[in-house]
Short mmCIF file of C-alpha atoms in Angstrom, two decimals:
data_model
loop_
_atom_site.label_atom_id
_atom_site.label_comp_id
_atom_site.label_asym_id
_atom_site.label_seq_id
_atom_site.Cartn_x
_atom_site.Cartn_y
_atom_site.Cartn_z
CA UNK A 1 18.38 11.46 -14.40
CA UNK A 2 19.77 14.93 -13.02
CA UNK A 3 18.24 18.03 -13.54
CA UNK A 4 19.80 21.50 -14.18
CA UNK A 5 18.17 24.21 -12.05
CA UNK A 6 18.49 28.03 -12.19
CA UNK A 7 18.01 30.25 -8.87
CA UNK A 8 17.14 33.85 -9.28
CA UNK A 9 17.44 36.06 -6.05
CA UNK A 10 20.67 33.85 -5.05
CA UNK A 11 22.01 36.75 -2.88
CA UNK A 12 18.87 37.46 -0.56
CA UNK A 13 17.61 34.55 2.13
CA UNK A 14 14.87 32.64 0.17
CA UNK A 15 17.34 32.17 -3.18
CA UNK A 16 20.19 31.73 -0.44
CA UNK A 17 17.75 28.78 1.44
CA UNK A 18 16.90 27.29 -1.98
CA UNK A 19 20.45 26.84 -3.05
CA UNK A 20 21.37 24.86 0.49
CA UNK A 21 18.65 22.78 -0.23
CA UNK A 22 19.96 22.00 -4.18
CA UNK A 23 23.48 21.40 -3.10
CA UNK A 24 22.33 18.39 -0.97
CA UNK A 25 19.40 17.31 -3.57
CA UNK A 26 21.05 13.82 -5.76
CA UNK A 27 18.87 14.50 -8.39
CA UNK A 28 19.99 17.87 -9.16
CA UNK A 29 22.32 19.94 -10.94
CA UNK A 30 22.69 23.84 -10.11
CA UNK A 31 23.32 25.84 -13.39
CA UNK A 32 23.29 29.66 -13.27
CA UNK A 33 22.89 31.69 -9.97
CA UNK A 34 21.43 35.24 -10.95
CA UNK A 35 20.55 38.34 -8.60
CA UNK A 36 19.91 42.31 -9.74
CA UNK A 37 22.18 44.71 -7.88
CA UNK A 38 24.59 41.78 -7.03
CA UNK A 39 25.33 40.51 -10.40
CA UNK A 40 29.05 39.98 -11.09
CA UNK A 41 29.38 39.43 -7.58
CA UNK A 42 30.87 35.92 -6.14
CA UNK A 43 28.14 34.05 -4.81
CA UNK A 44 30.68 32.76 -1.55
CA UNK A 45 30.79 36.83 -0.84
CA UNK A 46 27.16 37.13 -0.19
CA UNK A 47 26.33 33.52 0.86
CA UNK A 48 29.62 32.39 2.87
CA UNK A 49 27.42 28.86 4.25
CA UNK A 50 27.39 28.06 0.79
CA UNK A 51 30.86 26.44 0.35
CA UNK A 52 30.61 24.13 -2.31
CA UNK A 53 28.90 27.05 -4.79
CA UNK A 54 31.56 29.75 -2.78
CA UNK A 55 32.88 30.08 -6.67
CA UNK A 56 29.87 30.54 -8.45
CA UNK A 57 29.67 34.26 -10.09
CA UNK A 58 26.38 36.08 -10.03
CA UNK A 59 24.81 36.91 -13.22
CA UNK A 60 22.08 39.34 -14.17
CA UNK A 61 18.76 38.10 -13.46
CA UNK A 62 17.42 37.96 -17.32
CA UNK A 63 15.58 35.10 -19.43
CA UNK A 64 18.69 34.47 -20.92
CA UNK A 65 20.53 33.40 -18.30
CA UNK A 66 17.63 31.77 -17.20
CA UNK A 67 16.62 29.68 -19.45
CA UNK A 68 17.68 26.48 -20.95
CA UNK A 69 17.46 24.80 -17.64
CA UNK A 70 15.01 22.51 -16.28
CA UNK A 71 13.94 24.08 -13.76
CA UNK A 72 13.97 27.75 -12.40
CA UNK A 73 13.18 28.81 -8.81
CA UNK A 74 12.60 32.68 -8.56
CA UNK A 75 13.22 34.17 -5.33
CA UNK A 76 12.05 38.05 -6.76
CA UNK A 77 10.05 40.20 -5.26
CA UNK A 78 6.39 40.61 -5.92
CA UNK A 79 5.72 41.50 -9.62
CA UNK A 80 9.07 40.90 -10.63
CA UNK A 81 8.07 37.20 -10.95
CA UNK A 82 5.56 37.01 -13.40
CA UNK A 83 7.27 39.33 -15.60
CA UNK A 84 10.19 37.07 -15.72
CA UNK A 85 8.06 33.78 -16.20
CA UNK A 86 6.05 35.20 -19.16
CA UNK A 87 9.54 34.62 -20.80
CA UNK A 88 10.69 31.64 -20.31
CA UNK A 89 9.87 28.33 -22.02
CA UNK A 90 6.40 26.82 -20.87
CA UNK A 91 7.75 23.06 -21.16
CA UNK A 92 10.32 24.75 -18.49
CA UNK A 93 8.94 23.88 -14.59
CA UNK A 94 9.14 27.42 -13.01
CA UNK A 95 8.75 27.47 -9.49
CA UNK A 96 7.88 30.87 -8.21
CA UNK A 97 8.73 31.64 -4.36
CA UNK A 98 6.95 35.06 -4.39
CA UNK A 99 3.22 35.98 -4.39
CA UNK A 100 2.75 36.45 -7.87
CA UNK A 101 0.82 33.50 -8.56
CA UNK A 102 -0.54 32.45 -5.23
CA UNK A 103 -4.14 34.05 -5.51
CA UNK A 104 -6.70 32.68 -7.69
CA UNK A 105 -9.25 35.94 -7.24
CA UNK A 106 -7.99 38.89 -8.86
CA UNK A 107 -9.84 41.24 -6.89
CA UNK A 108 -8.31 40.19 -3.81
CA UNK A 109 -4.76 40.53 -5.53
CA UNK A 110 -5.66 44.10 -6.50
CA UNK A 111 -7.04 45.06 -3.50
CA UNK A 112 -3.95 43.65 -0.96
CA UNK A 113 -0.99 44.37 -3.76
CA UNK A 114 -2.13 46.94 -6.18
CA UNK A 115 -0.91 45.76 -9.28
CA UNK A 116 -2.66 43.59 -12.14
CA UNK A 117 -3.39 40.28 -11.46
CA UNK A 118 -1.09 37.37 -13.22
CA UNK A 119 -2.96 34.44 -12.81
CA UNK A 120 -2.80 31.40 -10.28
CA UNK A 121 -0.50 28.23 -10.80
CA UNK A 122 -0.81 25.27 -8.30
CA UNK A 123 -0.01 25.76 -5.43
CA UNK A 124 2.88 24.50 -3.84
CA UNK A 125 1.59 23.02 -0.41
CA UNK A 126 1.14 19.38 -1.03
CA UNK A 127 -0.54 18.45 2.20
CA UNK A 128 -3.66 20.34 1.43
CA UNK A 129 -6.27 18.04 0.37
CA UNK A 130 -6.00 16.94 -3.44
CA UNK A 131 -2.62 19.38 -3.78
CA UNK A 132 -0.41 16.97 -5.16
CA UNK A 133 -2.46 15.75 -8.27
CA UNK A 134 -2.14 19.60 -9.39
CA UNK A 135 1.63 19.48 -8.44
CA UNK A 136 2.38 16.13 -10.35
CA UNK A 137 3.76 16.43 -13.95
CA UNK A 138 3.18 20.52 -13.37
CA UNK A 139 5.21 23.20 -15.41
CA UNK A 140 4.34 26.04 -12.99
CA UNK A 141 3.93 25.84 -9.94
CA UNK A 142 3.55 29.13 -7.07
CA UNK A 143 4.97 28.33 -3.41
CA UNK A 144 2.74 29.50 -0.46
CA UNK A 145 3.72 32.37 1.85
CA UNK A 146 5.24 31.31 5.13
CA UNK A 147 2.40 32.59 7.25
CA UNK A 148 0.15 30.61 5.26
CA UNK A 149 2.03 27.54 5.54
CA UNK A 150 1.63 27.44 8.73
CA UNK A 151 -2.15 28.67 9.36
CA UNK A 152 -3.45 26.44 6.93
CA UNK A 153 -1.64 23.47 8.16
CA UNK A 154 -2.81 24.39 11.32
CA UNK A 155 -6.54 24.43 10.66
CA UNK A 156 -7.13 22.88 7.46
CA UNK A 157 -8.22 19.10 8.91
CA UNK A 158 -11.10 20.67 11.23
CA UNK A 159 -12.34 22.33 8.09
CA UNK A 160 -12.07 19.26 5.77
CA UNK A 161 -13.91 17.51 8.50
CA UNK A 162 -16.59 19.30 8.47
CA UNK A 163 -16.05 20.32 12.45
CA UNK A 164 -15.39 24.41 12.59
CA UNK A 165 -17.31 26.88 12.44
CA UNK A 166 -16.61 29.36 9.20
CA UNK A 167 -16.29 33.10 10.58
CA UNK A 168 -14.55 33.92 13.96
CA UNK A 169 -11.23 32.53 13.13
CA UNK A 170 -8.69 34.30 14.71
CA UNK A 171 -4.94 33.60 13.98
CA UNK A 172 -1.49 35.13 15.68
CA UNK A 173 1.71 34.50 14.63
CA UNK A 174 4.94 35.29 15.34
CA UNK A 175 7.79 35.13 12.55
CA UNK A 176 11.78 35.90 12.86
CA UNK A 177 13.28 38.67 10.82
CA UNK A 178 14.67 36.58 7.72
CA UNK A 179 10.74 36.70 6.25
CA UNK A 180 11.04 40.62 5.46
CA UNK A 181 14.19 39.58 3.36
CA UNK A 182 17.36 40.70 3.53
CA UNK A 183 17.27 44.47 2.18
CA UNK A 184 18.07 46.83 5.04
CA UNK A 185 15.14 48.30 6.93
CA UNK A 186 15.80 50.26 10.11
CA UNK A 187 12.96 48.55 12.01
CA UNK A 188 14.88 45.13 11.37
CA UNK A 189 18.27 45.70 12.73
CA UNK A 190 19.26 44.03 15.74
CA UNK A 191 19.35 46.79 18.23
CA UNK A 192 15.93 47.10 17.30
CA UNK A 193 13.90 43.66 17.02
CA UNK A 194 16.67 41.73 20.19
CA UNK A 195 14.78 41.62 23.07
CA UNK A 196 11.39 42.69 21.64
CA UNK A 197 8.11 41.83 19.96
CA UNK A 198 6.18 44.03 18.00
CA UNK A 199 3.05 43.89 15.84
CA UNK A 200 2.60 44.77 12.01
CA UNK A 201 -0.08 44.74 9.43
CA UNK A 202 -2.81 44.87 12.00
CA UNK A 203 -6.70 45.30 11.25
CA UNK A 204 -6.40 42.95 8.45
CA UNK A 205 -4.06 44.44 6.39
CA UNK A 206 -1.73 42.04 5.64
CA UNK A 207 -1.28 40.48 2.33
CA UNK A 208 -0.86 37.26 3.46
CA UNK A 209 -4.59 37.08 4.65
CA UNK A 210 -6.53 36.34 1.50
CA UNK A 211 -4.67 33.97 0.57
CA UNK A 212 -5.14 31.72 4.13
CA UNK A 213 -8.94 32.09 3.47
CA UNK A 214 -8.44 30.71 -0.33
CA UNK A 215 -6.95 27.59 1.49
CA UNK A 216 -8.78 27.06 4.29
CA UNK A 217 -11.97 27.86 2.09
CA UNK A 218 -10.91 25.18 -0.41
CA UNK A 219 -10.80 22.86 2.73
CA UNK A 220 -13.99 23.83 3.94
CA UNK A 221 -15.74 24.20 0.70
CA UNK A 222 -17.27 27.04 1.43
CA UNK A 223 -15.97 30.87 2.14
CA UNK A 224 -13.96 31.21 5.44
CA UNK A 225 -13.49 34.42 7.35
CA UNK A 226 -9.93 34.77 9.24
CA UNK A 227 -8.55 37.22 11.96
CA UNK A 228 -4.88 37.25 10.54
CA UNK A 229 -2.17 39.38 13.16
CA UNK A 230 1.21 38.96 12.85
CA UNK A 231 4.08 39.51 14.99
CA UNK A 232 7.61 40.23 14.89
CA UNK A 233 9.55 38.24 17.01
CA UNK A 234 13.36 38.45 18.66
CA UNK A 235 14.52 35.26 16.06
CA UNK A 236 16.39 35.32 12.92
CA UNK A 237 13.98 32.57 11.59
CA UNK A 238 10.85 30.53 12.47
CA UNK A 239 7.52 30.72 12.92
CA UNK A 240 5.48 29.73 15.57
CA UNK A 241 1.17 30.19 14.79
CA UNK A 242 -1.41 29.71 16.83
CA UNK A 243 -4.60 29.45 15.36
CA UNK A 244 -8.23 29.42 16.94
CA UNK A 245 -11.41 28.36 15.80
CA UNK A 246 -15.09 27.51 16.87
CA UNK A 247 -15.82 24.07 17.15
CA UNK A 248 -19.32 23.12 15.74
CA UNK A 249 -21.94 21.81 18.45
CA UNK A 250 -21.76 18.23 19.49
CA UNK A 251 -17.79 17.92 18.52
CA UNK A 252 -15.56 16.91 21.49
CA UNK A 253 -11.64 16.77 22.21
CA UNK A 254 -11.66 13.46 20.72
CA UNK A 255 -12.72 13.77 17.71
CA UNK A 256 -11.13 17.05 16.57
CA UNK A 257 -7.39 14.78 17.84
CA UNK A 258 -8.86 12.22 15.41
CA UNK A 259 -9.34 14.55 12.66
CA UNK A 260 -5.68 16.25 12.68
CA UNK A 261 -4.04 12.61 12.91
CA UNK A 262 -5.30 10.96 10.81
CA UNK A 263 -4.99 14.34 7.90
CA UNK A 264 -0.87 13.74 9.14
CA UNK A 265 -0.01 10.24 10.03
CA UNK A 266 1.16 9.70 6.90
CA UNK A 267 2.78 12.80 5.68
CA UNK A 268 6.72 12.75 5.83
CA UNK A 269 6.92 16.76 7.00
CA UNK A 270 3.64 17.44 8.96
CA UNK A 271 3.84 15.86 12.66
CA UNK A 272 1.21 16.02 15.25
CA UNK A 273 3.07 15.83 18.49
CA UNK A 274 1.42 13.73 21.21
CA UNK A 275 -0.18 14.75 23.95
CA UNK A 276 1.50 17.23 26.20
CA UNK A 277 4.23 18.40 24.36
CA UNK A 278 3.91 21.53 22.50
CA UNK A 279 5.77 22.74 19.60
CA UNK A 280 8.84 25.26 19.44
CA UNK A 281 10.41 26.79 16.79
CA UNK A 282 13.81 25.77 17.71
CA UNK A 283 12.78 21.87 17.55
CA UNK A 284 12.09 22.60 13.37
CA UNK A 285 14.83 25.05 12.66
CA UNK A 286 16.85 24.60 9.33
CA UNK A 287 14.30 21.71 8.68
CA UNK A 288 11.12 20.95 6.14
CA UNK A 289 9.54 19.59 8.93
CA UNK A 290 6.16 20.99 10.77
CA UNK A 291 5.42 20.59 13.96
CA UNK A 292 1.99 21.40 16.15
CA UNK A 293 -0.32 20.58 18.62
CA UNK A 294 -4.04 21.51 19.43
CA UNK A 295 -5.81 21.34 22.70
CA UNK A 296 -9.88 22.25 22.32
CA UNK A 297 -10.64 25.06 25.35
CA UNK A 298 -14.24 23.65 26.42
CA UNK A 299 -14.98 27.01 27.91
CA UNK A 300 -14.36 29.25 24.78
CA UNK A 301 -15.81 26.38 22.35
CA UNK A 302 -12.51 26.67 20.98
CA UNK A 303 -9.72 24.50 19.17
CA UNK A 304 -6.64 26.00 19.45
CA UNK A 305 -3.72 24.37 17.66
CA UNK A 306 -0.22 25.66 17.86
CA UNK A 307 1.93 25.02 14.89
CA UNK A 308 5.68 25.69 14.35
CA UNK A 309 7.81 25.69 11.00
CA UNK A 310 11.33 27.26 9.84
CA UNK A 311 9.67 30.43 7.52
CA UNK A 312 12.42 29.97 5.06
CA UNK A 313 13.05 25.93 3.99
CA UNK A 314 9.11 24.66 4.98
CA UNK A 315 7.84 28.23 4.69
CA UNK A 316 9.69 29.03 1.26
CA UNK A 317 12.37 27.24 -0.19
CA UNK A 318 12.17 23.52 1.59
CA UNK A 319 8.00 24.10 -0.11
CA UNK A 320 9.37 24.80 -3.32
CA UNK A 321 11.86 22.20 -3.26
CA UNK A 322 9.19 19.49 -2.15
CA UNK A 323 6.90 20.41 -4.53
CA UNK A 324 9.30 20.37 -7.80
CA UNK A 325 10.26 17.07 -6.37
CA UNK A 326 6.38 16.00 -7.49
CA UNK A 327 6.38 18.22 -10.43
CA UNK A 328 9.50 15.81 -11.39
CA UNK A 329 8.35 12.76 -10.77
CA UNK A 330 10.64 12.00 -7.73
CA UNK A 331 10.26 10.66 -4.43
CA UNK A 332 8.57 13.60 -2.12
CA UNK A 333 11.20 14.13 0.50
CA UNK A 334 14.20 13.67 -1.87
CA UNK A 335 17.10 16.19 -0.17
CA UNK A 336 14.82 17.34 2.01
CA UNK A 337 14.62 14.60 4.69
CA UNK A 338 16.59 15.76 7.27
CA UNK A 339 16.69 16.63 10.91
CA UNK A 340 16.49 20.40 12.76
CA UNK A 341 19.45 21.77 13.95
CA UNK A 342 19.43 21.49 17.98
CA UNK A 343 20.18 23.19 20.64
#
């Protein structure tokens, strides 16, 4: 069987990632491209790395065009998302790649985005423990935030286990440009992020911080307190985390190695490297694949894992991809099994 899917946001980076991803998938069919400002526009304008959809005309991001497709990614911007969901057809599998549905406390939403709260789907990170029985046979489904990805794939098998300590979590990461999207911001040209790094949303105040404690408190099963500071780093895409925690008395190097292989021996995207070798963001670029390592500092009590994945195809559109794969019934990795590029 092939499926028809819709992209919304074709024009920026995520809708751009999401269609590179479809035009390789067998099992799919892509229907109607839509954007705002760019309708009417030729998709190969805006997307030139897109050759086989280079004819493809941009239409106006509405329900209409939307709908009567099996599936629907949006690529919008926060609130835009759930506004266009609440219209379309509930036996439709919507996939939304912003942050409208991520969050399943409403205070939290308020308090970090300002707006009402829409509601939580399930969420798109099928490596979390029990995530893929909410993905299977889903009709909505919200992909995780690229920071997130990574943190919570980072930590999320020393909280399962039972071996970290709850507060004092402390997590740095450093993302390319492509995650602010693709509008133009002076602060992201390239005379001014080349040959720099700079900090943003310090003291807590990014938005991407509740929702790594709603994951890595589902792991733990009980509420977990993070340090979240990102960083903005001299890359057009990647991520590379590194993410620290206490390690509960009587736990040793061994057993927290035991714990993150045996969470990821058997997952196709999620690869702990082996001893010694440390992940870059280079060695996952263009790929669904996640790579990271974790070493436990004896002196600090510490683990400290460092975890690398491309922000836009594991981070956003390779997430959403894998988990309407699930949603559909098809095998996991299905057009998404595929190597980084190198060098």
């Amino acid at each position: 069987m092939t499926y028809s899917v819709a992209v919304s946001g074709a024009s920026g980076y995520a809708g751009g990632e999401a269609l590179r991803l479809l035009s390789a998938h067998p099992g799919v069919r892509i229907g109607a491209v839509t954007a705002h400002s760019n309708a009417g526009t030729r998709l190969g304008e805006l997307q030139p790395h897109l050759h086989s959809l280079h004819e493809h005309l941009l239409e106006e991001t509405t329900a209409e065009n939307l709908a009567g497709h099996d599936v629907v990614i949006l690529a919008l911007p926060h609130g835009a998302s759930a506004q266009m969901a609440s219209q379309l057809p509930e036996g439709t599998l919507v996939i939304d790649a912003g942050a409208d549905h991520r969050l399943e406390d409403s205070r939290a939403w308020e308090k970090f985005y300002g707006t009402t709260h829409a509601g939580s789907w399930p969420y798109g990170l099928p490596e979390l423990p029990g995530q893929r029985e909410q993905l299977r046979g889903a009709t909505r489904i919200a992909v995780p935030g690229c920071y997130p990805t990574s943190a919570m794939l980072a930590l999320q098998p020393g909280f399962a286990d039972g071996l970290l300590e709850h507060d004092d979590v402390v997590i740095v990461a450093a993302s390319g440009a492509s995650g602010a999207g693709k509008a133009l911001k002076p602060h992201l040209m390239g005379a001014e992020v080349m040959g720099g790094m700079s900090p943003y949303g310090v003291g807590g105040g990014h938005r991407h911080t509740p929702e790594i404690e709603q994951g890595l408190s589902a792991a733990a099963g009980a509420p977990v307190h993070i340090s979240f500071t990102p960083t903005l780093a001299p890359m057009s895409r990647g991520i590379l985390a590194t993410a620290t925690a206490k390690v509960k008395p009587g736990t040793d190097a061994a057993r927290l190695r035991e714990a993150w292989t045996n969470a990821y021996d058997n997952e196709p995207f999620v690869h702990v490297l082996p001893e010694g070798q440390w992940p870059s963001t280079k060695a996952v670029l263009g790929s669904n694949h996640v790579l990271m390592q974790l070493a436990f500092d004896e002196h600090a009590s510490r683990v400290v894992v460092s975890c690398a994945v491309d922000n836009l195809t594991k981070g956003t559109a390779g997430g959403a991809v894998q988990s309407m794969n699930l949603a559909l019934g098809l095998d996991e990795a299905t057009g998404l099994d595929f190597a980084a590029v190198a060098p």
